[in-house]
Coordinates of C-alpha atoms and ligand atoms in Angstrom, one line a residue:
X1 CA -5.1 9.1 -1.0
X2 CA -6.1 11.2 -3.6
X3 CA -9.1 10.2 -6.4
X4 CA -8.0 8.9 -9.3
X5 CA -8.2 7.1 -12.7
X6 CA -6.0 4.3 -13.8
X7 CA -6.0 2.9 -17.3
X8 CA -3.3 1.5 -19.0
X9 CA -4.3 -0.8 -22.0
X10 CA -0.1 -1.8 -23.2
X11 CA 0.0 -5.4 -23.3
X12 CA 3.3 -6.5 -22.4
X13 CA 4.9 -9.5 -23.6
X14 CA 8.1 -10.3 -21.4
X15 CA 11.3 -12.6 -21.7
X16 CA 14.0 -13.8 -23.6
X17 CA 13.4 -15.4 -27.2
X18 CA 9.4 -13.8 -27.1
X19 CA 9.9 -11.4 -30.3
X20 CA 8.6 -14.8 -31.5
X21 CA 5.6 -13.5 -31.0
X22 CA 5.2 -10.5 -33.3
X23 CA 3.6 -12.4 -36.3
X24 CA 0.7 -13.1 -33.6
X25 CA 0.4 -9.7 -32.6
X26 CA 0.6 -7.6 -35.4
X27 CA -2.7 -7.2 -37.5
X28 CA -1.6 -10.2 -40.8
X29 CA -3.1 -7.5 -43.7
X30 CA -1.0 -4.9 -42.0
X31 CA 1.7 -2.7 -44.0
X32 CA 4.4 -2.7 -41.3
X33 CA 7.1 0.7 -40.9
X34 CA 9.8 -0.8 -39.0
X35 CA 11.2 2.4 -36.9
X36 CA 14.7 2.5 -35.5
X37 CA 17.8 5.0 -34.6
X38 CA 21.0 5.4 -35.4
X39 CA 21.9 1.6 -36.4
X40 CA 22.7 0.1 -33.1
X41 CA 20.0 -2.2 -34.3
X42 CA 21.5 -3.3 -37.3
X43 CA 24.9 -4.1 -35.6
X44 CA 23.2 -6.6 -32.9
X45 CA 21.1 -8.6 -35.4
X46 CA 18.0 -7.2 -34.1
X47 CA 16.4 -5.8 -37.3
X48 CA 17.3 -8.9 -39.5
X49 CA 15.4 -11.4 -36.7
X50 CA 12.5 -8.7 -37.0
X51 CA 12.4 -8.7 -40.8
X52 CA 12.9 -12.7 -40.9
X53 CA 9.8 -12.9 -38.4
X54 CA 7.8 -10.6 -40.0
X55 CA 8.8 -12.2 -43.5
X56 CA 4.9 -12.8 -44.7
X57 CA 4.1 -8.9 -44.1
X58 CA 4.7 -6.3 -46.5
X59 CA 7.5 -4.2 -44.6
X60 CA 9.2 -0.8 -45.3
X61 CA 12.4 0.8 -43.0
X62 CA 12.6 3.9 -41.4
X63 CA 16.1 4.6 -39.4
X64 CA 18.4 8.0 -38.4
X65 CA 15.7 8.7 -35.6
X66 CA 18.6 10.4 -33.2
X67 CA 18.8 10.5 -29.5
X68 CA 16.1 13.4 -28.4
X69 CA 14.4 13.0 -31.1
X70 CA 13.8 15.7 -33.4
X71 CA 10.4 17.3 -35.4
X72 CA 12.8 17.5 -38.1
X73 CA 14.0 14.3 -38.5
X74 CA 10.2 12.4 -37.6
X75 CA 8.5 14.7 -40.0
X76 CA 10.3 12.6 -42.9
X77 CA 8.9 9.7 -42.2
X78 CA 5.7 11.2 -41.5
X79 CA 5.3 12.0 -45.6
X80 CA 6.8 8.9 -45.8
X81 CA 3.9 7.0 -44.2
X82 CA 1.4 9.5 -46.3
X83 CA 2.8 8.5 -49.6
X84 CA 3.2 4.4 -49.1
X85 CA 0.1 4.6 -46.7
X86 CA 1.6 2.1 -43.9
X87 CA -0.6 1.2 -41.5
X88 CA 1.4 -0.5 -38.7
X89 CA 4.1 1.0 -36.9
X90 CA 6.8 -1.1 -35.3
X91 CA 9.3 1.3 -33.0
X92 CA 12.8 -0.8 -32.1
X93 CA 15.0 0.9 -29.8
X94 CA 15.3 3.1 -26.8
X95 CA 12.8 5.8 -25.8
X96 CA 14.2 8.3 -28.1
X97 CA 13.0 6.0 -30.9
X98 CA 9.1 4.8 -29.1
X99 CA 8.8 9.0 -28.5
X100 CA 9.4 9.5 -32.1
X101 CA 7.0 6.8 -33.3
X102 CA 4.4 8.2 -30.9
X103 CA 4.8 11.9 -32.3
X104 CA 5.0 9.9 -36.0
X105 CA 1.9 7.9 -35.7
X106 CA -0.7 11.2 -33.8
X107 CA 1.4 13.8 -37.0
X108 CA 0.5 11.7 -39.6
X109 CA -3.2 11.8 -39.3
X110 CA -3.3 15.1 -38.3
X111 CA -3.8 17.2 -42.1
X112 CA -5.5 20.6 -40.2
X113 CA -2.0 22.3 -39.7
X114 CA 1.7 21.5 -38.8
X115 CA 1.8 18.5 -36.2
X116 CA 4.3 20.6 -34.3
X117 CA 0.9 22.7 -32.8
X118 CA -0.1 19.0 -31.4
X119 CA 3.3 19.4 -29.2
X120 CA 3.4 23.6 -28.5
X121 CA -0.3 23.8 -28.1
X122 CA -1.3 21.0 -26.6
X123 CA -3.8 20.8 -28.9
X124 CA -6.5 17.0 -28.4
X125 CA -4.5 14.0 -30.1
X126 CA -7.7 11.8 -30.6
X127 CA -6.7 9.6 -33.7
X128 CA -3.2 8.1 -34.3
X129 CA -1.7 4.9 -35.9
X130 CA -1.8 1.7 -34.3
X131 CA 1.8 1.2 -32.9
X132 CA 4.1 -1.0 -30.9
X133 CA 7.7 -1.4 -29.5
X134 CA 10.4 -4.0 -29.6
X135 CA 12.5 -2.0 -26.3
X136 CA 16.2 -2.3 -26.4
X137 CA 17.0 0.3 -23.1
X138 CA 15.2 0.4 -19.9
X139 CA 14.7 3.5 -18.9
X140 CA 11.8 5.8 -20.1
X141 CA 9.0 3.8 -19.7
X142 CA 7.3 5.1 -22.7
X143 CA 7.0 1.3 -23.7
X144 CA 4.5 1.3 -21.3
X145 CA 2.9 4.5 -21.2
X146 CA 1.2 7.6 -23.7
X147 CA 3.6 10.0 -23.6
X148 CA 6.5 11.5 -26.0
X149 CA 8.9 14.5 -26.0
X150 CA 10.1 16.0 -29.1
X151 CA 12.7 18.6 -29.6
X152 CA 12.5 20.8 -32.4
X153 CA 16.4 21.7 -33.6
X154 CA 15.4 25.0 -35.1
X155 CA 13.6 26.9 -32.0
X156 CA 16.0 24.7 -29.3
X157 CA 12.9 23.6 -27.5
X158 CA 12.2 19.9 -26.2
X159 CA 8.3 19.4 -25.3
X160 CA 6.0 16.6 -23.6
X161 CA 2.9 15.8 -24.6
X162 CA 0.3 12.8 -23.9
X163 CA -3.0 11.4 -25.1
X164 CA -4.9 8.9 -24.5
X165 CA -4.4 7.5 -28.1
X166 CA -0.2 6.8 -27.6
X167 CA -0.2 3.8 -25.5
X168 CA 1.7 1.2 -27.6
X169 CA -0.6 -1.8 -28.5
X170 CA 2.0 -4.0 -27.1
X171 CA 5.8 -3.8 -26.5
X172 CA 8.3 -7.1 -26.2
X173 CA 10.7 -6.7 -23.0
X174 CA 13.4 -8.9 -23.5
X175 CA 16.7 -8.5 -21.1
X176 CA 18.9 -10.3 -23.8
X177 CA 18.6 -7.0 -26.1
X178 CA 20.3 -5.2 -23.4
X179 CA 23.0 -6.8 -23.2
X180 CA 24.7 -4.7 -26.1
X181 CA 23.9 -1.6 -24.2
X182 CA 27.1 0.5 -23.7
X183 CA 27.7 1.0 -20.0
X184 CA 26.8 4.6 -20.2
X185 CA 23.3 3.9 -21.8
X186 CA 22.5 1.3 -19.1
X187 CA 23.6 3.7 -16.2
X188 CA 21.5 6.4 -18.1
X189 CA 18.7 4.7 -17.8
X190 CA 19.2 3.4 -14.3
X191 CA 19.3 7.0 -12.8
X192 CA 16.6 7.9 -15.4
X193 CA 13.8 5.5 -13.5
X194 CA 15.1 6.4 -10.2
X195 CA 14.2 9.9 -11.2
X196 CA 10.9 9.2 -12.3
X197 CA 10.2 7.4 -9.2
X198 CA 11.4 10.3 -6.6
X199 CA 8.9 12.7 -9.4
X200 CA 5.8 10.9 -8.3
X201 CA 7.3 9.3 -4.5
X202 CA 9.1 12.4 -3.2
X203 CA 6.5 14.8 -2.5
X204 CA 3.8 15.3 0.6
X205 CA 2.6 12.1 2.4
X206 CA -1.2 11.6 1.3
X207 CA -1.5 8.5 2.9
X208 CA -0.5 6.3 0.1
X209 CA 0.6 3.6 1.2
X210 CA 0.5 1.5 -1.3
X211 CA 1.7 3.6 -3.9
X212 CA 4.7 4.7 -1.4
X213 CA 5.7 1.3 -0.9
X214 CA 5.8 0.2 -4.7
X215 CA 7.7 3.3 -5.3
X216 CA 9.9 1.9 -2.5
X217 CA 10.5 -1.4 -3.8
X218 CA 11.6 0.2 -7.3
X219 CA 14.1 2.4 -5.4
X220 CA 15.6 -0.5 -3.4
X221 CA 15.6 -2.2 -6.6
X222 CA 17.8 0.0 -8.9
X223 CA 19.9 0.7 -6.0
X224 CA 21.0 -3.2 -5.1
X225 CA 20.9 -4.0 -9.0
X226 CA 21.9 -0.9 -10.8
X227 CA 25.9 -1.3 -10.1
X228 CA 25.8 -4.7 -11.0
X229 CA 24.5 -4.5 -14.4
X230 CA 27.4 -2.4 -15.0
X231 CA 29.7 -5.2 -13.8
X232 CA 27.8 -7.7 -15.0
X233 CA 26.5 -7.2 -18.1
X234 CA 25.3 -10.7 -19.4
X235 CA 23.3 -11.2 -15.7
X236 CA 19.9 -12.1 -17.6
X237 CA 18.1 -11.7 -13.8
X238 CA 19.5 -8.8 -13.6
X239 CA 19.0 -7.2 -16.3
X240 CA 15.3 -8.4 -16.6
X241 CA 15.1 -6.8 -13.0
X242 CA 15.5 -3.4 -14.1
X243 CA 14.2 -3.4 -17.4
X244 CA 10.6 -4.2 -15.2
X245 CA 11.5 -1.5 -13.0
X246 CA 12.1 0.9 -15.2
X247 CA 8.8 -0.1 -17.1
X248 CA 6.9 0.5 -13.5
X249 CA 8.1 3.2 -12.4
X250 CA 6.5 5.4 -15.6
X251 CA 3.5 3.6 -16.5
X252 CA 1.0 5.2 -14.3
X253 CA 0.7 3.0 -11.3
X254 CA 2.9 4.4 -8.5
X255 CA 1.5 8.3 -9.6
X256 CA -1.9 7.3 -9.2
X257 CA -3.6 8.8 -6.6
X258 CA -0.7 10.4 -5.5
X259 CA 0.8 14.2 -6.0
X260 CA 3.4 14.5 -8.5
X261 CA 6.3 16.9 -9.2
X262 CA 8.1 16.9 -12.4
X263 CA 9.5 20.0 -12.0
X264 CA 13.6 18.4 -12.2
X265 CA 12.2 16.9 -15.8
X266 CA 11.1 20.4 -17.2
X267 CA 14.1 22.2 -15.8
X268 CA 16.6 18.4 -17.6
X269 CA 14.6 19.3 -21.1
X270 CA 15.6 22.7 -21.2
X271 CA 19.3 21.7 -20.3
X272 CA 19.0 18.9 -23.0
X273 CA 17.7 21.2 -25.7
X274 CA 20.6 24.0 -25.0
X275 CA 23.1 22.0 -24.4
X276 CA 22.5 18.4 -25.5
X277 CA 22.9 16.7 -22.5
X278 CA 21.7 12.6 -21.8
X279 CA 18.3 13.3 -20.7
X280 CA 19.8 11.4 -17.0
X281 CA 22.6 13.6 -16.8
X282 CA 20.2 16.5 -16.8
X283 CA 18.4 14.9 -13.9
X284 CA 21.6 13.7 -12.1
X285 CA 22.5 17.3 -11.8
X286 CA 19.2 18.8 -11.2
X287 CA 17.8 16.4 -8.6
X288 CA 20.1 16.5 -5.9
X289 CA 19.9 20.5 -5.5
X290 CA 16.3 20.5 -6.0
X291 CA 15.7 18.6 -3.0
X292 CA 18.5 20.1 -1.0
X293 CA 16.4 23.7 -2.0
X294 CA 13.1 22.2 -1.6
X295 CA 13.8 20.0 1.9
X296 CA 11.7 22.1 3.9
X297 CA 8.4 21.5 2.0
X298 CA 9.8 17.8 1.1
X299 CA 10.9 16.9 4.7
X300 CA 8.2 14.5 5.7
X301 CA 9.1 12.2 2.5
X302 CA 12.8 13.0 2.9
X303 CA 12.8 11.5 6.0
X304 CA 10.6 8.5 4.8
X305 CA 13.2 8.0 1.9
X306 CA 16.4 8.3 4.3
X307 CA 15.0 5.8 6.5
X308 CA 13.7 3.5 3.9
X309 CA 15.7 3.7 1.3
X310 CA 19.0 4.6 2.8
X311 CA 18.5 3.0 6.2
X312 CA 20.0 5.9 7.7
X313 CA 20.8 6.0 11.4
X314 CA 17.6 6.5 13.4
X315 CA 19.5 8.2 16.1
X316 CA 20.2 10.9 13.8
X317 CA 18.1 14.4 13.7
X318 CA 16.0 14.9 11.4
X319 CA 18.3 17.7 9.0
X320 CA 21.0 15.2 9.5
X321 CA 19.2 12.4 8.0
X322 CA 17.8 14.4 5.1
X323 CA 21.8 15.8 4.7
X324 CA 22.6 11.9 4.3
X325 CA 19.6 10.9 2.1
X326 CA 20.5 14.0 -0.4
X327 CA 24.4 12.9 -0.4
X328 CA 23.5 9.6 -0.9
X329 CA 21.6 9.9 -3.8
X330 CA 24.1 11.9 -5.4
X331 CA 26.8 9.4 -4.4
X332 CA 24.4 6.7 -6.2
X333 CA 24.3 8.7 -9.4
X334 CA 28.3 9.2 -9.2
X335 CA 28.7 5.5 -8.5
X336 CA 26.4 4.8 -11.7
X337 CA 29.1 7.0 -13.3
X338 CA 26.9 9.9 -14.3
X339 CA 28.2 12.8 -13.0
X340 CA 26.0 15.5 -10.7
X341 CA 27.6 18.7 -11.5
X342 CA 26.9 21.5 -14.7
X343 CA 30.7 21.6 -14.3
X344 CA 31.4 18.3 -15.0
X345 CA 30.4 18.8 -18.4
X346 CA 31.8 22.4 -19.1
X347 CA 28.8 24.2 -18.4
X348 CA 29.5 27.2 -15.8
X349 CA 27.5 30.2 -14.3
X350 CA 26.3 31.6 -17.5
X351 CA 24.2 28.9 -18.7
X352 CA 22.0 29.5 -15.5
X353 CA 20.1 32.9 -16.9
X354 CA 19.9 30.7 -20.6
X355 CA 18.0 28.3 -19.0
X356 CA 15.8 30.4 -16.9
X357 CA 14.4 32.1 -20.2
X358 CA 14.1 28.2 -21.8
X359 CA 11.6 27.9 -18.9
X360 CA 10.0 31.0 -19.3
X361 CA 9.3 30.8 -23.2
X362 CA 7.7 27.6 -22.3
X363 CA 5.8 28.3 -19.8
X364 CA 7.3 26.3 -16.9
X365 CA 7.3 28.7 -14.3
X366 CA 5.5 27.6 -11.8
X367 CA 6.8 23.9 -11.5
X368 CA 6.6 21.2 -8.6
X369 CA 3.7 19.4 -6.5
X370 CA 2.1 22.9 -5.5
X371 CA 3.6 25.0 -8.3
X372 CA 6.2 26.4 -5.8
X373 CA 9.1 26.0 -7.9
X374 CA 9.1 29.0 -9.8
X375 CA 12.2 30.6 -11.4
X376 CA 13.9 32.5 -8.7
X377 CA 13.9 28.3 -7.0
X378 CA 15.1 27.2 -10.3
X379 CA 17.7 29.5 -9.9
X380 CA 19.0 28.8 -6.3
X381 CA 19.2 25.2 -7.7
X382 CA 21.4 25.7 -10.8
X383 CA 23.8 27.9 -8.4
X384 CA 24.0 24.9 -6.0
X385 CA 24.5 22.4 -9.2
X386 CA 27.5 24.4 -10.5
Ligands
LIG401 O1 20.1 5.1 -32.0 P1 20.8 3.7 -31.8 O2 21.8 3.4 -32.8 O3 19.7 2.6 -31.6 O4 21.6 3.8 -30.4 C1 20.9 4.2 -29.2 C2 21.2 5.6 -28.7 O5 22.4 6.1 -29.2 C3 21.6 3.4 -28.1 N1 21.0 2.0 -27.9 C4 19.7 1.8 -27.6 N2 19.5 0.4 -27.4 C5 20.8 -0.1 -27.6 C6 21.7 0.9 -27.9 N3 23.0 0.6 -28.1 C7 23.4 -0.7 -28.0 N4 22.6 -1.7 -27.7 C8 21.2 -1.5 -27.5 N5 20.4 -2.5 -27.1 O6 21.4 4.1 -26.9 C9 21.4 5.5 -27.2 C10 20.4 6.2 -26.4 O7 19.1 5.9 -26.8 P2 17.8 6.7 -26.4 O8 16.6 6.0 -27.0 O9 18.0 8.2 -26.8 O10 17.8 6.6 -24.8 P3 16.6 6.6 -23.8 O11 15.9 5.3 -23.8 O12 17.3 7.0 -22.5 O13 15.6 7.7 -24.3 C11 15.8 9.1 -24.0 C12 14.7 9.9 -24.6 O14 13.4 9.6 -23.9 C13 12.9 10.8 -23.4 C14 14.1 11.6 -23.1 O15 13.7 13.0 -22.9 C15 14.9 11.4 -24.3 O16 14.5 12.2 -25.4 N6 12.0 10.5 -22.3 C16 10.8 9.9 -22.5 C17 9.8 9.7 -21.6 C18 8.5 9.1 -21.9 N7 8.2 8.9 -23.1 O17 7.8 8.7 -21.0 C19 10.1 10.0 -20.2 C20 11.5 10.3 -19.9 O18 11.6 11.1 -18.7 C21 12.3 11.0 -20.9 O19 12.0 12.4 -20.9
LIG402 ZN1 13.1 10.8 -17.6

């Protein structure tokens, strides 16, 4: 096992009816931003019960924060916070809208330059607003953990970053908000958690154990559950099941002492911010071809993952059972409904060189657990996505 730290200081409160709980959680002289997206929020009730539980604050609205969130839209609210001088941020929605409140709450603080050099230049976030989520889609994880991407419309780019001051303060899980999710969204998100467990699980054996076997149990998880949340939608055990799974598997515990990849992630942004692909369709059509390219170099924990995770035929060889695990994980994805191929969403040959120079302005050119994945791979994986 690899060294490591682990700190993660997101309280979570968990479970249907607890947004209860906000008043007792929220600082009582605090000026309160409510944050939310395109309105889904209004049409389930959601915001009212906020505002009717938080009716002693002093409360202000800020909504239209749009899937990938943009530097354009959050730099609004950021004056908007300067000028009434809120000092409690309350993000309620999916990860697009607990991103944006994590790049609104380290920009507005930040008066040296344009907040957008805290995203391209990684420069140190070490003073934001105190914030916290109400989640309504499992899937990112950023309820639970520091980071944020922003796009930025005007130069097509989408961009991590992280710092030790975006951890929400808390975040309320509760299942019952999901219900309202459209079945895309909810299969979204499924694939989207798988994805960030294979970034941190499928890589070199270090002798984690531990780590491999948590990562194991979130697999098995959205495999057995995933499908039935789209059948089922109102399956509170269900649904509580993956929201916690999709909360594990990014909040820094099954990454810890472990080697990490990523490189499926940076090659989905630059697809998203070309093309405006769902962040999970980007990975459903990246994933499959990165391991088919990379199998060689991933075959110890391809083998792992057929066996445990696919319980694929011992008798099999060893290429055979890593064909099977790589078909079957596509086959997953296509079940969820989110299709695996560029074509399947009108994009052809001649978006592979646009992307290619996405990851090149960016810097993302050496991508994977050793840095192997450099363009000419990136390449070879597009082709095979096609
Ligand atoms: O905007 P509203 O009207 O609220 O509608 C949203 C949105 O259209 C809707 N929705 C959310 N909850 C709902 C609901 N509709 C009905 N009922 C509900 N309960 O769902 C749509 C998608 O929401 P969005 O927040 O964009 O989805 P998701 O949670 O998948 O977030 C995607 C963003 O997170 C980033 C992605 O790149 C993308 O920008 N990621 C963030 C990560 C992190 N911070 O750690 C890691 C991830 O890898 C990912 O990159
Ligand atoms: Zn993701």
């Amino acid at each position: 096992m690899q060294n490591f730290q682990f700190s993660n200081p997101t309280k979570i409160i968990f479970g249907k009816g607890e947004i209860k709980r906000l008043p007792k959680e929220i600082p009582s002289n605090s000026k309160v931003l409510v944050i939310y997206g395109g309105g889904s929020v209004k049409k389930t009730g959601l915001l009212e019960t906020i505002k009717e539980v938080l009716k002693d604050y002093q409360l202000g609205e800020f909504g239209g924060i749009e899937p990938n969130p943009t530097y354009e839209t959050l730099m609004k609210a950021v004056e908007l916070i300067r000028k009434e001088n809120y000092d409690f941020l309350l993000a309620v929605g999916g990860g697009s809208v607990i991103d944006g409140t994590k790049f609104i709450a380290a920009a507005v603080p930040f008066t040296q330059g344009d907040p957008w050099e805290l995203v391209e230049k990684h420069l140190p976030i070490d003073t934001a607003l105190p914030f916290a989520t109400v989640l309504t889609l499992p899937a990112t994880g950023s309820e639970m953990n520091n980071g944020a991407v922003i796009t930025r419309k005007a130069l097509q780019a989408k961009l991590p970053f992280f710092s030790p001051v975006t951890f929400p303060r808390f975040s309320i899980l509760d299942p019952i908000y999901t219900y309202t999710l459209p079945n895309k969204q909810i299969a979204n998100g499924v694939v989207d958690a798988f994805v960030h467990v294979m970034e941190q699980y499928l890589t070199y054996p270090v002798a984690g154990k531990v780590q491999d076997r948590f990562a194991e149990g979130l697999l098995l998880t959205l495999v057995e559950e995933g499908p039935i949340a789209l059948q089922d939608p109102e399956n509170y055990d269900v649904r509580a099941n993956i929201m916690w799974t999709a909360t594990l598997a990014l909040n820094g515990l099954i990454g810890s002492g472990v080697p990490q990849d990523w490189s499926t992630h940076m090659v989905g942004h630059e697809i998203t911010a070309l093309y405006g692909l769902d962040h999970a369709q980007t990975l459903a059509i990246v994933l499959p071809s990165m391991l088919e390219v990379m199998k060689e170099e991933k075959a110890a924990k391809l083998l792992q993952y057929s066996e445990r995770i696919w319980n694929i035929d011992i008798n099999l060889s060893p290429a055979e059972k890593i064909e099977l695990a790589i078909e079957k994980t596509r086959n997953f994805f296509e079940t969820m409904g989110v299709r695996t191929r560029l074509s399947d969403y009108g994009l052809g040959e001649e978006t592979i060189e646009k992307i290619i120079a996405g990851l090149k302005a960016h810097g993302m050119v050496k991508l994977g657990e050793k840095g192997t994945v450099t363009t000419e791979v990136v390449r070879q994986v597009l082709a095979l996505s096609l």
